[in-house]
PDB file of C-alpha atoms in Angstrom:
ATOM      1  CA  ASP A1102      44.740  45.961  17.066  1.00 70.00           C
ATOM      2  CA  GLN A1103      44.287  42.850  19.120  1.00 82.00           C
ATOM      3  CA  GLN A1104      47.579  41.096  19.752  1.00 92.00           C
ATOM      4  CA  VAL A1105      45.840  38.139  21.384  1.00 95.00           C
ATOM      5  CA  LYS A1106      42.701  36.880  19.700  1.00 95.00           C
ATOM      6  CA  GLN A1107      40.077  34.460  20.865  1.00 95.00           C
ATOM      7  CA  ASN A1108      37.771  34.209  17.898  1.00 92.00           C
ATOM      8  CA  SER A1109      35.074  32.106  19.551  1.00 94.00           C
ATOM      9  CA  PRO A1110      33.055  34.187  22.030  1.00 93.00           C
ATOM     10  CA  SER A1111      31.349  31.053  23.302  1.00 96.00           C
ATOM     11  CA  LEU A1112      31.533  27.276  23.150  1.00 97.00           C
ATOM     12  CA  SER A1113      29.167  24.554  24.324  1.00 97.00           C
ATOM     13  CA  VAL A1114      30.438  21.065  25.100  1.00 97.00           C
ATOM     14  CA  GLN A1115      28.750  17.965  26.481  1.00 98.00           C
ATOM     15  CA  GLU A1116      29.853  16.886  29.918  1.00 97.00           C
ATOM     16  CA  GLY A1117      32.527  14.216  29.685  1.00 97.00           C
ATOM     17  CA  ARG A1118      33.689  15.267  26.222  1.00 97.00           C
ATOM     18  CA  ILE A1119      36.756  17.269  25.296  1.00 98.00           C
ATOM     19  CA  SER A1120      36.651  21.074  25.330  1.00 98.00           C
ATOM     20  CA  ILE A1121      39.085  22.833  23.010  1.00 98.00           C
ATOM     21  CA  LEU A1122      39.577  26.559  23.343  1.00 98.00           C
ATOM     22  CA  ASN A1123      41.669  28.323  20.748  1.00 98.00           C
ATOM     23  CA  CYS A1124      43.818  31.413  20.789  1.00 98.00           C
ATOM     24  CA  ASP A1125      45.933  33.210  18.190  1.00 98.00           C
ATOM     25  CA  TYR A1126      48.556  35.865  18.699  1.00 97.00           C
ATOM     26  CA  THR A1127      50.293  38.278  16.390  1.00 96.00           C
ATOM     27  CA  ASN A1128      53.372  39.440  18.279  1.00 92.00           C
ATOM     28  CA  SER A1129      56.308  37.094  17.657  1.00 92.00           C
ATOM     29  CA  MET A1130      58.060  38.572  20.686  1.00 90.00           C
ATOM     30  CA  PHE A1131      55.628  36.815  23.026  1.00 92.00           C
ATOM     31  CA  ASP A1132      57.364  33.891  24.682  1.00 89.00           C
ATOM     32  CA  TYR A1133      55.151  33.000  27.601  1.00 91.00           C
ATOM     33  CA  PHE A1134      51.463  32.190  27.442  1.00 94.00           C
ATOM     34  CA  LEU A1135      48.826  31.801  30.113  1.00 94.00           C
ATOM     35  CA  TRP A1136      45.226  30.733  30.470  1.00 97.00           C
ATOM     36  CA  TYR A1137      42.983  32.247  33.097  1.00 97.00           C
ATOM     37  CA  LYS A1138      39.547  31.085  34.161  1.00 97.00           C
ATOM     38  CA  LYS A1139      36.847  33.423  35.390  1.00 96.00           C
ATOM     39  CA  TYR A1140      33.592  32.686  37.171  1.00 96.00           C
ATOM     40  CA  PRO A1141      30.834  35.321  37.428  1.00 92.00           C
ATOM     41  CA  ALA A1142      31.386  37.925  40.140  1.00 90.00           C
ATOM     42  CA  GLU A1143      34.950  36.726  40.692  1.00 94.00           C
ATOM     43  CA  GLY A1144      38.332  37.803  39.399  1.00 96.00           C
ATOM     44  CA  PRO A1145      40.225  35.737  36.822  1.00 96.00           C
ATOM     45  CA  THR A1146      42.328  32.942  38.309  1.00 96.00           C
ATOM     46  CA  PHE A1147      45.460  31.510  36.783  1.00 95.00           C
ATOM     47  CA  LEU A1148      44.922  28.077  35.264  1.00 96.00           C
ATOM     48  CA  ILE A1149      47.935  26.923  33.286  1.00 96.00           C
ATOM     49  CA  SER A1150      50.844  28.385  31.341  1.00 93.00           C
ATOM     50  CA  ILE A1151      53.419  27.427  28.760  1.00 94.00           C
ATOM     51  CA  SER A1152      56.810  28.763  27.795  1.00 91.00           C
ATOM     52  CA  SER A1153      57.739  29.121  24.147  1.00 91.00           C
ATOM     53  CA  ILE A1154      60.526  26.571  24.619  1.00 91.00           C
ATOM     54  CA  LYS A1155      57.839  23.912  24.978  1.00 94.00           C
ATOM     55  CA  ASP A1156      54.992  22.818  22.744  1.00 95.00           C
ATOM     56  CA  LYS A1157      52.860  21.165  25.413  1.00 97.00           C
ATOM     57  CA  ASN A1158      52.162  21.519  29.097  1.00 96.00           C
ATOM     58  CA  GLU A1159      49.814  19.313  31.047  1.00 97.00           C
ATOM     59  CA  ASP A1160      48.210  19.721  34.452  1.00 96.00           C
ATOM     60  CA  GLY A1161      45.602  17.137  35.317  1.00 97.00           C
ATOM     61  CA  ARG A1162      42.635  17.516  32.982  1.00 98.00           C
ATOM     62  CA  PHE A1163      44.109  20.632  31.392  1.00 98.00           C
ATOM     63  CA  THR A1164      46.634  20.637  28.567  1.00 98.00           C
ATOM     64  CA  VAL A1165      47.908  23.622  26.656  1.00 98.00           C
ATOM     65  CA  PHE A1166      49.448  23.186  23.215  1.00 98.00           C
ATOM     66  CA  LEU A1167      51.619  25.789  21.531  1.00 98.00           C
ATOM     67  CA  ASN A1168      52.301  26.017  17.800  1.00 97.00           C
ATOM     68  CA  LYS A1169      54.841  28.816  17.443  1.00 96.00           C
ATOM     69  CA  SER A1170      55.021  28.703  13.674  1.00 96.00           C
ATOM     70  CA  ALA A1171      51.268  29.242  13.451  1.00 97.00           C
ATOM     71  CA  LYS A1172      51.224  31.635  16.433  1.00 97.00           C
ATOM     72  CA  HIS A1173      48.457  29.528  17.868  1.00 97.00           C
ATOM     73  CA  LEU A1174      47.742  27.928  21.181  1.00 97.00           C
ATOM     74  CA  SER A1175      44.905  25.830  22.472  1.00 98.00           C
ATOM     75  CA  LEU A1176      43.597  24.676  25.818  1.00 98.00           C
ATOM     76  CA  HIS A1177      42.199  21.165  26.044  1.00 98.00           C
ATOM     77  CA  ILE A1178      40.004  20.081  28.936  1.00 98.00           C
ATOM     78  CA  VAL A1179      39.411  16.350  29.207  1.00 97.00           C
ATOM     79  CA  PRO A1180      36.961  15.256  30.435  1.00 97.00           C
ATOM     80  CA  SER A1181      34.842  18.385  30.688  1.00 98.00           C
ATOM     81  CA  GLN A1182      32.963  18.835  33.943  1.00 97.00           C
ATOM     82  CA  PRO A1183      30.099  21.156  34.954  1.00 96.00           C
ATOM     83  CA  GLY A1184      32.467  23.217  37.104  1.00 97.00           C
ATOM     84  CA  ASP A1185      34.459  24.044  33.989  1.00 98.00           C
ATOM     85  CA  SER A1186      31.678  26.353  32.815  1.00 98.00           C
ATOM     86  CA  ALA A1187      33.358  29.757  32.944  1.00 97.00           C
ATOM     87  CA  VAL A1188      35.014  32.388  30.786  1.00 96.00           C
ATOM     88  CA  TYR A1189      38.527  31.463  29.701  1.00 97.00           C
ATOM     89  CA  PHE A1190      41.057  34.153  28.875  1.00 96.00           C
ATOM     90  CA  CYS A1191      44.136  33.498  26.813  1.00 96.00           C
ATOM     91  CA  ALA A1192      47.059  35.783  27.604  1.00 95.00           C
ATOM     92  CA  ALA A1193      50.592  36.380  26.413  1.00 93.00           C
ATOM     93  CA  THR A1194      53.659  38.190  27.578  1.00 90.00           C
ATOM     94  CA  ARG A1195      57.319  38.707  26.762  1.00 86.00           C
ATOM     95  CA  GLY A1196      58.562  36.687  29.689  1.00 70.00           C
ATOM     96  CA  ASN A1197      60.552  38.516  32.298  1.00 63.00           C
ATOM     97  CA  ARG A1198      61.368  41.388  29.943  1.00 68.00           C
ATOM     98  CA  ASP A1199      57.914  42.821  30.466  1.00 71.00           C
ATOM     99  CA  ASP A1200      55.581  42.762  33.432  1.00 76.00           C
ATOM    100  CA  LYS A1201      52.538  43.309  31.260  1.00 85.00           C
ATOM    101  CA  ILE A1202      50.226  40.508  30.185  1.00 89.00           C
ATOM    102  CA  ILE A1203      48.066  40.993  27.107  1.00 91.00           C
ATOM    103  CA  PHE A1204      44.692  39.310  27.376  1.00 93.00           C
ATOM    104  CA  GLY A1205      42.291  38.093  24.739  1.00 94.00           C
ATOM    105  CA  LYS A1206      38.610  38.924  25.005  1.00 93.00           C
ATOM    106  CA  GLY A1207      37.713  35.543  26.424  1.00 94.00           C
ATOM    107  CA  THR A1208      35.662  32.506  25.442  1.00 96.00           C
ATOM    108  CA  ARG A1209      32.612  31.530  27.474  1.00 96.00           C
ATOM    109  CA  LEU A1210      32.518  27.758  27.901  1.00 98.00           C
ATOM    110  CA  HIS A1211      29.213  26.056  28.676  1.00 97.00           C
ATOM    111  CA  ILE A1212      29.343  22.439  29.800  1.00 97.00           C
ATOM    112  CA  LEU A1213      26.035  20.790  28.996  1.00 96.00           C
ATOM    113  CA  PRO A1214      24.650  18.001  31.217  1.00 91.00           C
TER     114      PRO A1214
ATOM    115  CA  ASP Z1385      45.119  32.601  52.514  1.00 64.00           C
ATOM    116  CA  ALA Z1386      46.846  35.319  50.479  1.00 79.00           C
ATOM    117  CA  ARG Z1387      44.550  37.236  48.177  1.00 92.00           C
ATOM    118  CA  VAL Z1388      44.110  40.579  46.504  1.00 96.00           C
ATOM    119  CA  THR Z1389      41.395  42.586  48.231  1.00 97.00           C
ATOM    120  CA  GLN Z1390      39.347  45.186  46.389  1.00 98.00           C
ATOM    121  CA  THR Z1391      36.857  47.637  47.851  1.00 97.00           C
ATOM    122  CA  PRO Z1392      34.097  48.440  47.288  1.00 97.00           C
ATOM    123  CA  ARG Z1393      32.721  45.410  45.475  1.00 97.00           C
ATOM    124  CA  HIS Z1394      29.911  47.458  43.975  1.00 97.00           C
ATOM    125  CA  LYS Z1395      29.544  51.171  43.416  1.00 97.00           C
ATOM    126  CA  VAL Z1396      26.598  53.062  41.954  1.00 97.00           C
ATOM    127  CA  THR Z1397      27.109  56.756  41.414  1.00 97.00           C
ATOM    128  CA  GLU Z1398      25.816  59.632  39.393  1.00 97.00           C
ATOM    129  CA  MET Z1399      27.565  61.179  36.460  1.00 97.00           C
ATOM    130  CA  GLY Z1400      30.045  63.824  37.545  1.00 96.00           C
ATOM    131  CA  GLN Z1401      30.802  62.299  40.926  1.00 97.00           C
ATOM    132  CA  GLU Z1402      34.250  61.195  42.043  1.00 97.00           C
ATOM    133  CA  VAL Z1403      34.825  57.465  42.390  1.00 98.00           C
ATOM    134  CA  THR Z1404      37.692  55.901  44.309  1.00 98.00           C
ATOM    135  CA  MET Z1405      38.474  52.198  44.098  1.00 98.00           C
ATOM    136  CA  ARG Z1406      40.967  50.577  46.444  1.00 98.00           C
ATOM    137  CA  CYS Z1407      43.180  47.543  46.208  1.00 98.00           C
ATOM    138  CA  GLN Z1408      45.312  45.730  48.743  1.00 97.00           C
ATOM    139  CA  PRO Z1409      47.854  43.588  46.876  1.00 96.00           C
ATOM    140  CA  ILE Z1410      49.188  40.307  48.183  1.00 94.00           C
ATOM    141  CA  LEU Z1411      51.870  40.924  50.785  1.00 92.00           C
ATOM    142  CA  GLY Z1412      55.296  40.697  49.190  1.00 89.00           C
ATOM    143  CA  HIS Z1413      54.113  41.284  45.645  1.00 90.00           C
ATOM    144  CA  ASN Z1414      55.854  44.209  43.982  1.00 88.00           C
ATOM    145  CA  THR Z1415      53.780  44.702  40.833  1.00 91.00           C
ATOM    146  CA  VAL Z1416      50.218  45.998  40.841  1.00 95.00           C
ATOM    147  CA  PHE Z1417      47.939  46.254  37.830  1.00 95.00           C
ATOM    148  CA  TRP Z1418      44.585  47.922  37.197  1.00 97.00           C
ATOM    149  CA  TYR Z1419      42.324  46.442  34.520  1.00 96.00           C
ATOM    150  CA  ARG Z1420      38.896  47.295  33.212  1.00 96.00           C
ATOM    151  CA  GLN Z1421      36.609  44.605  31.854  1.00 93.00           C
ATOM    152  CA  THR Z1422      33.941  45.467  29.326  1.00 85.00           C
ATOM    153  CA  MET Z1423      31.949  43.284  26.985  1.00 78.00           C
ATOM    154  CA  MET Z1424      33.485  44.898  23.945  1.00 76.00           C
ATOM    155  CA  GLN Z1425      37.126  45.138  24.966  1.00 75.00           C
ATOM    156  CA  GLY Z1426      37.627  42.246  27.338  1.00 83.00           C
ATOM    157  CA  LEU Z1427      40.361  42.918  29.907  1.00 91.00           C
ATOM    158  CA  GLU Z1428      42.068  46.237  29.230  1.00 91.00           C
ATOM    159  CA  LEU Z1429      45.185  47.238  31.138  1.00 93.00           C
ATOM    160  CA  LEU Z1430      44.762  50.740  32.538  1.00 95.00           C
ATOM    161  CA  ALA Z1431      47.935  51.184  34.580  1.00 94.00           C
ATOM    162  CA  TYR Z1432      50.574  49.302  36.483  1.00 92.00           C
ATOM    163  CA  PHE Z1433      53.166  49.846  39.165  1.00 93.00           C
ATOM    164  CA  ARG Z1434      56.394  48.148  40.101  1.00 90.00           C
ATOM    165  CA  ASN Z1435      57.772  48.784  43.561  1.00 91.00           C
ATOM    166  CA  ARG Z1436      55.095  51.492  43.901  1.00 93.00           C
ATOM    167  CA  ALA Z1437      56.422  53.433  40.911  1.00 92.00           C
ATOM    168  CA  PRO Z1438      53.987  53.975  38.036  1.00 91.00           C
ATOM    169  CA  LEU Z1439      55.446  52.358  34.928  1.00 89.00           C
ATOM    170  CA  ASP Z1440      52.682  52.505  32.384  1.00 87.00           C
ATOM    171  CA  ASP Z1441      49.358  54.322  32.403  1.00 87.00           C
ATOM    172  CA  SER Z1442      48.922  54.552  28.666  1.00 87.00           C
ATOM    173  CA  GLY Z1443      45.648  52.642  28.818  1.00 87.00           C
ATOM    174  CA  MET Z1444      44.043  55.188  31.084  1.00 91.00           C
ATOM    175  CA  PRO Z1445      42.090  58.326  30.062  1.00 87.00           C
ATOM    176  CA  LYS Z1446      44.354  60.746  31.866  1.00 86.00           C
ATOM    177  CA  ASP Z1447      41.977  63.653  31.922  1.00 92.00           C
ATOM    178  CA  ARG Z1448      39.714  61.881  34.382  1.00 96.00           C
ATOM    179  CA  PHE Z1449      41.517  58.799  35.692  1.00 96.00           C
ATOM    180  CA  SER Z1450      44.394  58.665  38.131  1.00 96.00           C
ATOM    181  CA  ALA Z1451      46.179  55.762  39.793  1.00 96.00           C
ATOM    182  CA  GLU Z1452      48.433  55.900  42.826  1.00 95.00           C
ATOM    183  CA  MET Z1453      50.179  53.672  45.355  1.00 96.00           C
ATOM    184  CA  PRO Z1454      50.463  55.645  48.597  1.00 93.00           C
ATOM    185  CA  ASP Z1455      52.191  52.662  50.196  1.00 93.00           C
ATOM    186  CA  ALA Z1456      53.008  49.041  49.453  1.00 92.00           C
ATOM    187  CA  THR Z1457      49.696  47.823  50.858  1.00 94.00           C
ATOM    188  CA  LEU Z1458      47.352  50.163  49.013  1.00 97.00           C
ATOM    189  CA  ALA Z1459      46.698  51.053  45.393  1.00 97.00           C
ATOM    190  CA  THR Z1460      43.942  53.440  44.355  1.00 97.00           C
ATOM    191  CA  LEU Z1461      42.164  54.194  41.099  1.00 97.00           C
ATOM    192  CA  LYS Z1462      40.189  57.415  40.937  1.00 97.00           C
ATOM    193  CA  ILE Z1463      37.773  58.686  38.350  1.00 97.00           C
ATOM    194  CA  GLN Z1464      36.843  62.356  38.501  1.00 97.00           C
ATOM    195  CA  PRO Z1465      34.403  63.239  37.063  1.00 96.00           C
ATOM    196  CA  SER Z1466      32.789  59.896  36.320  1.00 96.00           C
ATOM    197  CA  GLU Z1467      30.789  59.317  33.153  1.00 96.00           C
ATOM    198  CA  PRO Z1468      28.272  56.624  32.166  1.00 96.00           C
ATOM    199  CA  ARG Z1469      30.812  55.120  29.740  1.00 94.00           C
ATOM    200  CA  ASP Z1470      33.044  54.339  32.728  1.00 95.00           C
ATOM    201  CA  SER Z1471      30.550  51.699  33.848  1.00 95.00           C
ATOM    202  CA  ALA Z1472      32.485  48.430  33.935  1.00 95.00           C
ATOM    203  CA  VAL Z1473      34.147  45.985  36.283  1.00 96.00           C
ATOM    204  CA  TYR Z1474      37.543  47.177  37.470  1.00 98.00           C
ATOM    205  CA  PHE Z1475      40.074  44.569  38.549  1.00 98.00           C
ATOM    206  CA  CYS Z1476      43.263  44.927  40.481  1.00 97.00           C
ATOM    207  CA  ALA Z1477      45.969  42.285  40.206  1.00 96.00           C
ATOM    208  CA  SER Z1478      49.336  41.832  41.855  1.00 94.00           C
ATOM    209  CA  GLY Z1479      52.367  39.760  41.019  1.00 90.00           C
ATOM    210  CA  PHE Z1480      55.991  39.056  41.834  1.00 82.00           C
ATOM    211  CA  PRO Z1481      58.410  38.584  38.942  1.00 71.00           C
ATOM    212  CA  ALA Z1482      59.921  35.108  38.980  1.00 68.00           C
ATOM    213  CA  PRO Z1483      63.504  34.542  37.834  1.00 65.00           C
ATOM    214  CA  GLY Z1484      64.237  32.549  34.708  1.00 58.00           C
ATOM    215  CA  PRO Z1485      62.066  32.099  31.628  1.00 54.00           C
ATOM    216  CA  GLN Z1486      58.835  32.095  33.592  1.00 58.00           C
ATOM    217  CA  THR Z1487      57.282  35.456  34.102  1.00 61.00           C
ATOM    218  CA  ASN Z1488      55.240  36.644  37.016  1.00 67.00           C
ATOM    219  CA  ILE Z1489      51.737  35.290  37.262  1.00 86.00           C
ATOM    220  CA  GLN Z1490      49.160  37.887  38.177  1.00 91.00           C
ATOM    221  CA  TYR Z1491      46.673  37.287  40.958  1.00 93.00           C
ATOM    222  CA  PHE Z1492      43.381  39.103  40.637  1.00 96.00           C
ATOM    223  CA  GLY Z1493      40.995  40.587  43.129  1.00 97.00           C
ATOM    224  CA  ALA Z1494      37.248  40.026  42.861  1.00 97.00           C
ATOM    225  CA  GLY Z1495      36.740  43.378  41.175  1.00 97.00           C
ATOM    226  CA  THR Z1496      34.684  46.524  41.698  1.00 97.00           C
ATOM    227  CA  ARG Z1497      31.527  46.720  39.626  1.00 96.00           C
ATOM    228  CA  LEU Z1498      30.956  50.377  38.826  1.00 97.00           C
ATOM    229  CA  SER Z1499      27.708  51.787  37.519  1.00 96.00           C
ATOM    230  CA  VAL Z1500      27.593  55.449  36.581  1.00 97.00           C
ATOM    231  CA  LEU Z1501      24.059  56.708  36.053  1.00 96.00           C
TER     232      LEU Z1501
END
C-alpha cells in the first residue's frame, strides 16, 4: 500500500502560469514532508520541505502547502519556467524518529513554451 | 563541492552474472540509503545504514541482493545472480540527521542504470 500518493503521473503547464503538484499521504505519524526534483540521468535533488507545525513554506518561486486534516500537500511553482520541467517526488517521514523517507511515484511536469 | 558519487553510471550484463554497484557518501554523513527506481514502483528503499550499521534491508530481495559498508567512505550493493527484472536505476543517498523537528535531508547520487539481458 502506498503511504504517499501522487495521483497525477504527468502535468503540462504553460510557461509563466502556476504549476500545482498534489500529494496525499495516509500515515498520520508523518510530520515532515519534502519535495524532490529530478532531471533525466540525474539523481533527485531536494527542493523544499515543510514541518507539520506549519501549513505553508515558501522559497522563491516555490511554495508548499500542508493540510494536515486532509492529509494533503501541494507544491506551487509561480511563475513556471522551462527549467522546471522535471519529475517531482513528494516524500514524507516521521521527523527525527525515523531516518527513512517514503517517496511517492512522482509527477512529470512539462512546461510548455 | 560535496556530492554522492556512484559507480558505474551504466552497467549492461547478462542474466546470472554478479553486479556490484558502489557509492561514496558525502564526507561526514552518517546515513546511507540504497533505492531502486522503476516506472511502476517509483523510488523504492532497498536498504539503509546508520554509522555503517545496517538498520533496514526489508525492501531488498535477500536471496540475491546484499548491501554492505566496508568503511565510512564506501557502500556497496551486490546482486548475485542478476535477473532481467533487476533492470532499473539504482540510487544511493546519504544524509546527516539534524537536531530538532527537522529531519535529515537525503542527498542523492546520479545513479547506476543497470540493464540485465
